[in-house]
Short mmCIF file of C-alpha atoms in Angstrom, two decimals:
data_model
loop_
_atom_site.label_atom_id
_atom_site.label_comp_id
_atom_site.label_asym_id
_atom_site.label_seq_id
_atom_site.Cartn_x
_atom_site.Cartn_y
_atom_site.Cartn_z
CA MET A 1 0.00 0.00 0.00
CA GLY A 2 1.49 3.30 -1.07
CA VAL A 3 1.74 6.32 1.18
CA VAL A 4 0.60 9.62 -0.27
CA ILE A 5 2.40 12.62 1.16
CA GLU A 6 0.49 15.84 0.70
CA THR A 7 2.61 18.91 0.18
CA PHE A 8 1.54 22.17 1.76
CA ILE A 9 2.54 25.48 0.22
CA TRP A 10 2.22 28.40 2.63
CA GLU A 11 0.78 31.61 1.24
CA PRO A 12 -0.70 34.70 2.88
CA SER A 13 -4.39 34.74 3.58
CA SER A 14 -6.68 36.86 1.45
CA SER A 15 -7.39 38.90 4.59
CA PHE A 16 -3.88 40.36 4.25
CA PHE A 17 -4.70 41.90 0.89
CA ILE A 18 -8.15 43.04 2.00
CA PHE A 19 -6.64 44.76 5.04
CA PHE A 20 -4.05 46.68 2.99
CA PHE A 21 -6.60 47.69 0.35
CA VAL A 22 -9.27 48.86 2.78
CA SER A 23 -6.81 50.63 5.12
CA THR A 24 -5.09 52.45 2.24
CA PHE A 25 -8.45 53.44 0.74
CA LEU A 26 -9.72 54.83 4.04
CA SER A 27 -6.46 56.65 4.79
CA ILE A 28 -6.58 58.47 1.45
CA PHE A 29 -10.27 59.29 1.16
CA LEU A 30 -10.92 60.19 4.80
CA PHE A 31 -7.97 62.56 4.94
CA PRO A 32 -9.68 65.70 3.52
CA TYR A 33 -12.51 65.36 6.05
CA PHE A 34 -10.37 65.02 9.17
CA ALA A 35 -7.21 66.98 8.37
CA LYS A 36 -6.75 70.15 10.36
CA ASN A 37 -4.95 71.78 7.45
CA ARG A 38 -7.53 71.81 4.65
CA THR A 39 -5.12 73.37 2.11
CA PHE A 40 -2.96 70.32 1.57
CA GLY A 41 -1.94 69.10 -1.84
CA SER A 42 -4.76 68.02 -4.11
CA PHE A 43 -7.29 69.85 -1.99
CA ASP A 44 -5.47 73.18 -2.44
CA HIS A 45 -6.58 75.07 -5.56
CA SER A 46 -4.03 77.89 -5.11
CA ILE A 47 -1.24 76.12 -7.00
CA SER A 48 -0.57 77.45 -10.47
CA SER A 49 -1.93 75.67 -13.51
CA SER A 50 1.58 75.32 -14.96
CA PHE A 51 2.89 73.49 -11.91
CA ALA A 52 -0.24 71.35 -11.69
CA ARG A 53 0.33 70.37 -15.31
CA PHE A 54 3.99 69.61 -14.62
CA GLN A 55 3.01 67.59 -11.52
CA ARG A 56 0.68 65.39 -13.55
CA TRP A 57 3.30 64.82 -16.24
CA PHE A 58 5.97 64.16 -13.62
CA LEU A 59 3.90 61.57 -11.73
CA ALA A 60 3.07 59.80 -15.00
CA ILE A 61 6.77 59.71 -15.95
CA TYR A 62 7.74 58.50 -12.48
CA THR A 63 5.11 55.77 -12.59
CA LEU A 64 6.37 54.47 -15.94
CA SER A 65 9.95 54.56 -14.65
CA SER A 66 8.94 52.61 -11.55
CA VAL A 67 7.28 49.96 -13.70
CA MET A 68 10.58 49.56 -15.57
CA GLU A 69 12.39 49.14 -12.26
CA GLY A 70 9.93 46.53 -11.07
CA LEU A 71 9.97 44.65 -14.35
CA TRP A 72 13.59 43.50 -13.98
CA SER A 73 13.51 43.08 -10.20
CA VAL A 74 11.11 40.13 -10.63
CA TYR A 75 13.61 37.87 -12.36
CA GLY A 76 16.87 38.25 -10.42
CA GLU A 77 18.03 34.82 -9.33
CA LEU A 78 15.57 33.10 -11.69
CA GLU A 79 17.32 34.59 -14.72
CA LEU A 80 20.77 33.66 -13.44
CA THR A 81 19.57 30.14 -12.62
CA SER A 82 18.33 29.72 -16.19
CA TYR A 83 21.92 30.22 -17.32
CA ALA A 84 23.01 27.35 -15.02
CA LEU A 85 25.31 29.64 -13.05
CA SER A 86 26.82 28.69 -9.71
CA LYS A 87 26.17 30.49 -6.43
CA GLU A 88 29.60 32.13 -6.63
CA SER A 89 28.80 33.49 -10.08
CA MET A 90 25.51 34.95 -8.82
CA VAL A 91 27.32 36.66 -5.96
CA PHE A 92 29.86 37.96 -8.46
CA TYR A 93 27.14 39.63 -10.54
CA LEU A 94 25.71 41.26 -7.42
CA CYS A 95 29.18 42.50 -6.48
CA VAL A 96 29.64 43.93 -9.96
CA GLY A 97 26.44 45.93 -9.59
CA TYR A 98 27.28 47.32 -6.16
CA SER A 99 30.87 48.05 -7.22
CA THR A 100 29.54 50.07 -10.13
CA ALA A 101 27.24 52.00 -7.82
CA LEU A 102 30.09 52.56 -5.36
CA VAL A 103 32.49 53.97 -7.95
CA LEU A 104 30.22 55.84 -10.35
CA GLY A 105 27.43 56.88 -7.98
CA PRO A 106 28.93 60.18 -6.75
CA LEU A 107 29.94 61.10 -10.31
CA LEU A 108 26.39 60.66 -11.56
CA GLY A 109 25.04 62.81 -8.74
CA VAL A 110 27.42 65.64 -9.53
CA LEU A 111 26.68 65.25 -13.25
CA SER A 112 22.95 65.63 -12.61
CA ASP A 113 23.50 68.89 -10.74
CA LEU A 114 25.70 70.25 -13.54
CA ILE A 115 23.76 69.24 -16.67
CA GLY A 116 20.23 69.35 -15.26
CA GLN A 117 17.85 66.78 -13.82
CA LYS A 118 15.70 66.44 -16.92
CA ARG A 119 18.71 65.27 -18.91
CA ILE A 120 19.77 62.81 -16.21
CA CYS A 121 16.23 61.35 -16.21
CA LEU A 122 16.55 60.92 -19.96
CA LEU A 123 19.78 59.02 -19.27
CA TYR A 124 17.81 56.71 -16.98
CA CYS A 125 15.43 55.85 -19.81
CA VAL A 126 18.29 55.37 -22.27
CA LEU A 127 20.00 52.92 -19.88
CA HIS A 128 16.83 50.84 -19.63
CA LEU A 129 16.40 51.01 -23.39
CA VAL A 130 19.94 49.70 -23.92
CA VAL A 131 19.34 46.85 -21.46
CA GLY A 132 16.03 45.95 -23.13
CA VAL A 133 17.55 45.91 -26.62
CA TRP A 134 20.60 43.96 -25.39
CA LYS A 135 18.52 41.26 -23.71
CA ARG A 136 16.23 41.05 -26.73
CA ILE A 137 18.86 40.58 -29.42
CA THR A 138 21.58 38.61 -27.58
CA MET A 139 19.89 36.23 -25.11
CA SER A 140 23.36 35.44 -23.75
CA PRO A 141 24.44 34.91 -20.14
CA SER A 142 26.58 38.06 -20.10
CA ALA A 143 24.52 39.34 -17.19
CA TRP A 144 27.32 41.54 -15.89
CA PHE A 145 26.77 43.99 -18.78
CA ALA A 146 23.07 44.39 -18.05
CA ASN A 147 23.76 44.45 -14.29
CA ILE A 148 26.09 47.44 -14.67
CA PHE A 149 23.54 49.39 -16.69
CA LEU A 150 20.68 48.51 -14.34
CA SER A 151 22.80 49.56 -11.35
CA LEU A 152 23.49 52.93 -12.98
CA ALA A 153 19.79 53.29 -13.79
CA GLY A 154 18.89 52.50 -10.18
CA LEU A 155 21.28 55.21 -9.00
CA VAL A 156 19.72 57.81 -11.28
CA TYR A 157 16.27 56.68 -10.17
CA SER A 158 17.16 57.25 -6.51
CA PHE A 159 17.95 60.96 -6.89
CA GLY A 160 17.23 62.22 -10.42
CA PHE A 161 13.43 62.40 -10.35
CA GLU A 162 13.20 63.83 -6.84
CA THR A 163 15.74 66.55 -7.63
CA TRP A 164 13.94 67.39 -10.87
CA LEU A 165 10.72 67.84 -8.91
CA VAL A 166 12.11 70.16 -6.22
CA VAL A 167 14.02 72.29 -8.75
CA GLU A 168 10.86 72.80 -10.81
CA HIS A 169 8.89 73.50 -7.62
CA GLU A 170 11.36 76.18 -6.55
CA LYS A 171 11.50 77.70 -10.03
CA GLN A 172 7.74 78.25 -10.01
CA SER A 173 7.70 79.45 -6.35
CA GLN A 174 4.96 77.09 -5.21
CA ARG A 175 3.76 76.36 -1.70
CA ASN A 176 5.41 73.53 0.23
CA ASP A 177 2.05 71.75 0.49
CA SER A 178 2.11 70.79 -3.18
CA LEU A 179 5.66 69.46 -2.81
CA ASN A 180 4.76 67.43 0.29
CA GLU A 181 1.87 65.86 -1.58
CA THR A 182 4.12 64.82 -4.44
CA PHE A 183 6.66 63.24 -2.07
CA TRP A 184 4.22 60.74 -0.60
CA LEU A 185 2.57 60.15 -3.97
CA MET A 186 5.99 59.20 -5.37
CA THR A 187 6.41 56.53 -2.67
CA PHE A 188 2.82 55.38 -3.12
CA LEU A 189 3.00 55.17 -6.91
CA GLU A 190 6.44 53.58 -6.82
CA SER A 191 5.13 50.72 -4.68
CA ALA A 192 2.02 50.33 -6.83
CA SER A 193 4.16 50.36 -9.98
CA LEU A 194 6.48 47.70 -8.59
CA ILE A 195 3.45 45.50 -8.06
CA GLY A 196 2.35 46.32 -11.61
CA GLY A 197 5.82 45.41 -12.87
CA GLN A 198 5.58 42.06 -11.09
CA VAL A 199 2.14 41.40 -12.60
CA LEU A 200 3.41 42.30 -16.06
CA ALA A 201 6.52 40.13 -15.73
CA ASN A 202 4.53 37.15 -14.43
CA TRP A 203 2.05 37.55 -17.26
CA LEU A 204 4.83 37.59 -19.87
CA VAL A 205 6.85 34.71 -18.45
CA ASP A 206 5.91 31.12 -19.18
CA GLU A 207 7.54 27.73 -18.79
CA ASN A 208 10.42 29.00 -20.96
CA VAL A 209 12.20 31.60 -18.82
CA GLN A 210 14.28 32.87 -21.74
CA HIS A 211 11.14 33.54 -23.76
CA GLY A 212 9.65 35.47 -20.83
CA ILE A 213 12.84 37.53 -20.47
CA ALA A 214 12.72 38.39 -24.16
CA LEU A 215 9.12 39.56 -23.89
CA SER A 216 9.96 41.60 -20.77
CA ALA A 217 12.86 43.17 -22.67
CA THR A 218 10.45 44.22 -25.41
CA ALA A 219 8.06 45.69 -22.83
CA SER A 220 10.93 47.52 -21.10
CA SER A 221 12.13 48.98 -24.40
CA PHE A 222 8.61 50.15 -25.26
CA LEU A 223 8.14 51.77 -21.84
CA SER A 224 11.54 53.46 -22.17
CA VAL A 225 10.58 55.02 -25.50
CA VAL A 226 7.21 56.18 -24.14
CA THR A 227 8.90 57.70 -21.07
CA ILE A 228 11.49 59.49 -23.21
CA ILE A 229 8.69 61.02 -25.27
CA CYS A 230 6.88 62.15 -22.10
CA ILE A 231 10.04 63.74 -20.68
CA VAL A 232 10.71 65.59 -23.93
CA GLN A 233 7.12 66.90 -23.88
CA THR A 234 7.69 68.71 -20.57
CA ALA A 235 8.93 72.29 -20.43
CA LYS A 236 12.43 72.91 -21.71
CA GLU A 237 15.14 72.97 -19.07
CA PRO A 238 17.77 75.72 -19.33
CA LEU A 239 21.37 74.59 -19.57
CA LYS A 240 23.20 74.81 -16.25
CA THR A 241 25.64 77.71 -16.07
CA LEU A 242 27.29 77.05 -12.70
CA PRO A 243 31.00 76.32 -13.35
CA PHE A 244 32.44 73.18 -11.83
CA ARG A 245 34.83 75.20 -9.66
CA ASP A 246 31.97 77.19 -8.14
CA TYR A 247 29.96 74.00 -7.71
CA SER A 248 32.84 72.34 -5.87
CA ALA A 249 33.23 75.30 -3.54
CA ALA A 250 29.50 75.39 -2.82
CA PHE A 251 29.38 71.63 -2.27
CA TYR A 252 32.22 71.80 0.22
CA ALA A 253 30.67 74.72 2.11
CA TYR A 254 27.01 73.65 2.17
CA VAL A 255 27.30 69.83 2.22
CA LEU A 256 30.69 68.59 3.37
CA GLY A 257 31.15 71.48 5.79
CA ASP A 258 27.80 71.13 7.54
CA LYS A 259 27.44 68.53 10.28
CA ARG A 260 23.68 68.47 9.88
CA ILE A 261 24.04 67.20 6.32
CA TRP A 262 26.39 64.50 7.60
CA PHE A 263 23.77 63.37 10.12
CA LEU A 264 21.04 63.37 7.46
CA GLY A 265 23.23 61.56 4.93
CA THR A 266 24.22 58.91 7.47
CA SER A 267 20.59 58.22 8.32
CA GLN A 268 19.80 57.83 4.60
CA ALA A 269 22.72 55.44 4.14
CA CYS A 270 21.61 53.34 7.12
CA LEU A 271 18.09 52.96 5.74
CA GLN A 272 19.47 52.05 2.31
CA PHE A 273 21.79 49.44 3.83
CA SER A 274 19.08 47.80 5.93
CA THR A 275 16.68 47.79 2.96
CA ALA A 276 19.30 46.10 0.77
CA VAL A 277 19.94 43.51 3.49
CA PHE A 278 16.22 42.82 3.61
CA TRP A 279 15.86 42.27 -0.14
CA ILE A 280 18.89 39.97 -0.17
CA LEU A 281 17.79 37.85 2.82
CA TRP A 282 14.00 37.94 3.05
CA ALA A 283 13.42 34.88 0.84
CA PRO A 284 16.16 32.69 2.42
CA THR A 285 14.90 33.69 5.87
CA ILE A 286 11.30 32.71 5.16
CA VAL A 287 12.16 29.31 3.62
CA ALA A 288 14.85 28.52 6.20
CA ASP A 289 12.86 25.63 7.72
CA GLY A 290 12.43 23.90 4.37
CA ARG A 291 8.73 24.52 3.91
CA GLU A 292 7.40 25.51 0.49
CA VAL A 293 6.26 29.12 0.33
CA ASN A 294 4.54 31.09 -2.41
CA LEU A 295 6.96 34.02 -2.47
CA GLY A 296 5.13 35.63 -5.37
CA LEU A 297 2.13 36.36 -3.12
CA ILE A 298 4.22 37.58 -0.18
CA TYR A 299 6.05 40.20 -2.26
CA PRO A 300 2.88 42.31 -2.91
CA CYS A 301 2.19 42.31 0.85
CA PHE A 302 5.45 44.16 1.45
CA LEU A 303 4.71 46.76 -1.19
CA GLY A 304 1.11 47.08 -0.03
CA SER A 305 2.31 47.84 3.49
CA ARG A 306 4.67 50.48 2.09
CA MET A 307 1.78 52.06 0.21
CA LEU A 308 -0.22 52.16 3.44
CA GLY A 309 2.71 53.68 5.33
CA SER A 310 3.15 56.43 2.74
CA THR A 311 -0.48 57.52 3.17
CA VAL A 312 0.24 58.40 6.81
CA PHE A 313 2.61 61.18 5.70
CA PRO A 314 -0.09 63.74 4.74
CA TRP A 315 -1.77 63.19 8.10
CA LEU A 316 1.48 64.11 9.86
CA MET A 317 2.00 67.17 7.68
CA SER A 318 -1.55 68.46 8.13
CA GLY A 319 -1.25 69.11 11.85
CA GLN A 320 -2.52 65.77 13.14
CA SER A 321 0.78 65.09 14.91
CA LEU A 322 2.35 67.18 17.66
CA LEU A 323 5.80 65.82 16.79
CA ARG A 324 8.33 67.45 14.51
CA LEU A 325 9.53 65.61 11.43
CA GLU A 326 12.82 64.78 13.15
CA ASP A 327 11.02 63.34 16.17
CA CYS A 328 8.87 61.13 13.95
CA LEU A 329 11.95 59.78 12.19
CA VAL A 330 13.72 59.09 15.49
CA TYR A 331 10.86 56.83 16.58
CA ILE A 332 10.42 55.28 13.14
CA TYR A 333 14.07 54.30 12.91
CA ALA A 334 13.96 52.90 16.43
CA ILE A 335 10.92 50.75 15.58
CA LEU A 336 12.61 49.52 12.40
CA GLY A 337 15.68 48.61 14.45
CA VAL A 338 13.56 46.62 16.89
CA VAL A 339 11.92 44.74 14.00
CA PHE A 340 15.31 43.79 12.55
CA SER A 341 16.55 42.80 16.02
CA ILE A 342 13.67 40.36 16.51
CA ILE A 343 14.38 38.76 13.13
CA ALA A 344 18.12 38.54 13.81
CA TYR A 345 17.73 37.19 17.35
CA ASP A 346 15.74 34.07 16.61
CA TYR A 347 13.90 32.40 13.77
CA GLN A 348 10.17 33.03 13.82
CA GLU A 349 7.18 31.30 12.24
CA ILE A 350 6.49 32.27 8.66
CA ARG A 351 3.36 34.20 9.60
CA ILE A 352 5.26 36.21 12.21
CA LEU A 353 8.12 36.85 9.79
CA VAL A 354 5.71 38.15 7.16
CA VAL A 355 4.08 40.47 9.72
CA LEU A 356 7.49 41.76 10.83
CA PHE A 357 8.59 42.33 7.25
CA CYS A 358 5.33 44.16 6.52
CA LEU A 359 5.91 46.36 9.56
CA PHE A 360 9.38 47.16 8.25
CA HIS A 361 8.03 48.23 4.87
CA GLY A 362 5.12 50.12 6.37
CA PHE A 363 7.36 52.33 8.49
CA ALA A 364 9.91 52.58 5.66
CA GLY A 365 7.11 53.85 3.43
CA LEU A 366 6.50 56.62 5.94
CA ALA A 367 10.21 57.36 6.41
CA LEU A 368 10.93 57.90 2.70
CA PRO A 369 8.75 61.03 2.19
CA LEU A 370 9.86 62.33 5.61
CA LEU A 371 13.49 62.08 4.50
CA ALA A 372 12.65 63.80 1.23
CA ARG A 373 11.04 66.62 3.21
CA LEU A 374 14.11 66.93 5.43
CA ARG A 375 16.36 67.09 2.37
CA THR A 376 14.25 70.01 1.14
CA MET A 377 14.74 71.76 4.47
CA TYR A 378 18.50 71.22 4.79
CA VAL A 379 20.01 70.58 1.34
CA PRO A 380 20.26 73.22 -1.41
CA ASN A 381 18.43 72.10 -4.52
CA GLU A 382 21.47 72.91 -6.65
CA LEU A 383 23.48 70.31 -4.70
CA ARG A 384 20.75 67.76 -3.99
CA GLY A 385 21.79 65.13 -6.54
CA GLY A 386 25.41 65.14 -5.39
CA MET A 387 24.41 64.92 -1.72
CA ILE A 388 22.05 61.97 -2.22
CA SER A 389 24.52 60.03 -4.36
CA LEU A 390 27.37 60.71 -1.94
CA SER A 391 25.30 59.44 1.00
CA GLN A 392 24.87 56.12 -0.83
CA VAL A 393 28.63 55.44 -0.89
CA PRO A 394 28.95 54.00 2.65
CA ALA A 395 25.81 51.89 2.17
CA ASN A 396 27.06 50.42 -1.11
CA ALA A 397 30.50 49.78 0.42
CA ALA A 398 28.97 47.98 3.40
CA ILE A 399 26.70 45.86 1.20
CA LEU A 400 29.64 44.92 -1.03
CA PHE A 401 31.70 43.93 2.00
CA PHE A 402 28.96 41.68 3.41
CA LEU A 403 28.31 40.10 0.01
CA ILE A 404 31.97 39.12 -0.26
CA GLN A 405 32.13 37.85 3.32
CA ARG A 406 28.89 35.87 3.05
CA GLY A 407 28.96 34.76 -0.57
CA TYR A 408 32.59 33.81 -0.95
CA SER A 409 34.12 33.30 2.48
CA ASN A 410 31.02 32.19 4.46
CA LYS A 411 32.50 33.98 7.46
CA ILE A 412 29.20 35.50 8.58
CA GLU A 413 25.65 34.20 8.88
CA ASN A 414 22.40 35.69 7.66
CA SER A 415 21.46 36.55 11.24
CA THR A 416 24.68 38.54 11.56
CA MET A 417 23.78 40.62 8.53
CA MET A 418 20.34 41.21 10.01
CA ALA A 419 21.95 42.27 13.29
CA PHE A 420 24.12 44.80 11.48
CA GLY A 421 21.01 46.06 9.73
CA ALA A 422 19.41 46.62 13.14
CA ILE A 423 22.53 48.42 14.39
CA SER A 424 22.48 50.68 11.34
CA LEU A 425 18.84 51.60 11.98
CA PHE A 426 19.51 52.46 15.62
CA THR A 427 22.47 54.52 14.40
CA ALA A 428 20.15 56.35 12.00
CA SER A 429 17.79 57.10 14.88
CA GLY A 430 20.67 58.63 16.82
CA CYS A 431 21.74 60.71 13.81
CA ILE A 432 18.26 62.19 13.38
CA TYR A 433 18.18 62.96 17.12
CA LEU A 434 21.46 64.85 16.78
CA LEU A 435 20.14 66.58 13.67
CA ARG A 436 17.17 67.85 15.65
CA ARG A 437 19.43 69.21 18.39
CA TRP A 438 21.51 71.15 15.87
CA GLY A 439 18.40 72.80 14.43
CA LYS A 440 18.28 74.40 11.01
CA SER A 441 19.21 77.72 9.44
CA PRO A 442 16.73 80.00 7.69
CA HIS A 443 15.87 78.73 4.23
CA GLN A 444 17.08 81.87 2.43
CA ASP A 445 20.68 81.22 3.56
CA TRP A 446 20.89 78.04 1.51
CA HIS A 447 20.75 79.37 -2.02
CA LYS A 448 23.56 81.89 -2.40
CA LEU A 449 25.32 79.91 -5.11
#
């Protein structure tokens, strides 16, 4: 008599998705009725028609760009596995990407400040177009080439669009309310677009992974062309006239010479490092006990929680909170550090791990627009791209170090990397606390360039 062994594949309950959908819906649509400040963002009709038009174009461009980012993030290890590559080779490709970001990141940030943010966003689309065409016509396992270009595109994505927004906002002398609204909408639409990219990639892929990659390359190329057309349709951007020597002097005085920028940059780097650790280890952590898990359904839960977290930002900015932005970030970073500490301390059940990971993304979704708002308060717009890219250097260096130690030498465990992620988040909390104690200078002192 044969024994039939039933396999059980764990997947999140439908109540997870219902909770995120209903909570996000209520947070957005109840806000105008309960907010103390009734002149916030979309509910303020005092913004100029030209900036409102630019805001709509910008959000459409940012959404398309986010879909391109999410399209390639779906494959990852699956694509490398289809080439029959070893674990060491996969780690090598990751190291190539982070090495590229480490070396060329600051240069791209400075370049964006010198040539203009609209042009650097066009470069982002061109990089994705090159990757799409390359993957479509070659179908070869030379993943390092595409990894370099995607790493450069990810760098531009992290600072180019945000800097373009704030420069245009300052040029048209708009209220800060409209800028605050766009910050949280960027985080919200980015998360939604990443989910859309996953849906599109899963729809295109079939039993033949290479065929699915080719179709995704075609879709990425098409989206790149559409985004380039949309960027060109926006208002013309004047050519930057600030000489490199003057830019260097201003960067040293207003960024490198200000301790508050160091505190803010360190907190950004810590969040980037912990987020990278999460994306590298979340799947191995969940399947550590050998059970089968439907990772494709867990991934949208993370992004849904980040969407929900981003919707809390307008409530904080409308007078619902008695805390300053810095105080909110101090507590948020501390909570994120506690979440990472629990994960690093001991293995938890899958359900608990998913809840902890959702908490991480929920508070991270709130932290991202708060950090963008703090950058507007402390960093000159003319130096914003260089500051953001420079703050990513220590995070990329730390990630590269841990990849080498874990992937090649096996000298550290996954729990150790999680522990360092927790330490970095507590460090970020301390940096924001010090930033609050130092205070800030009047805004008009920042733009004498």
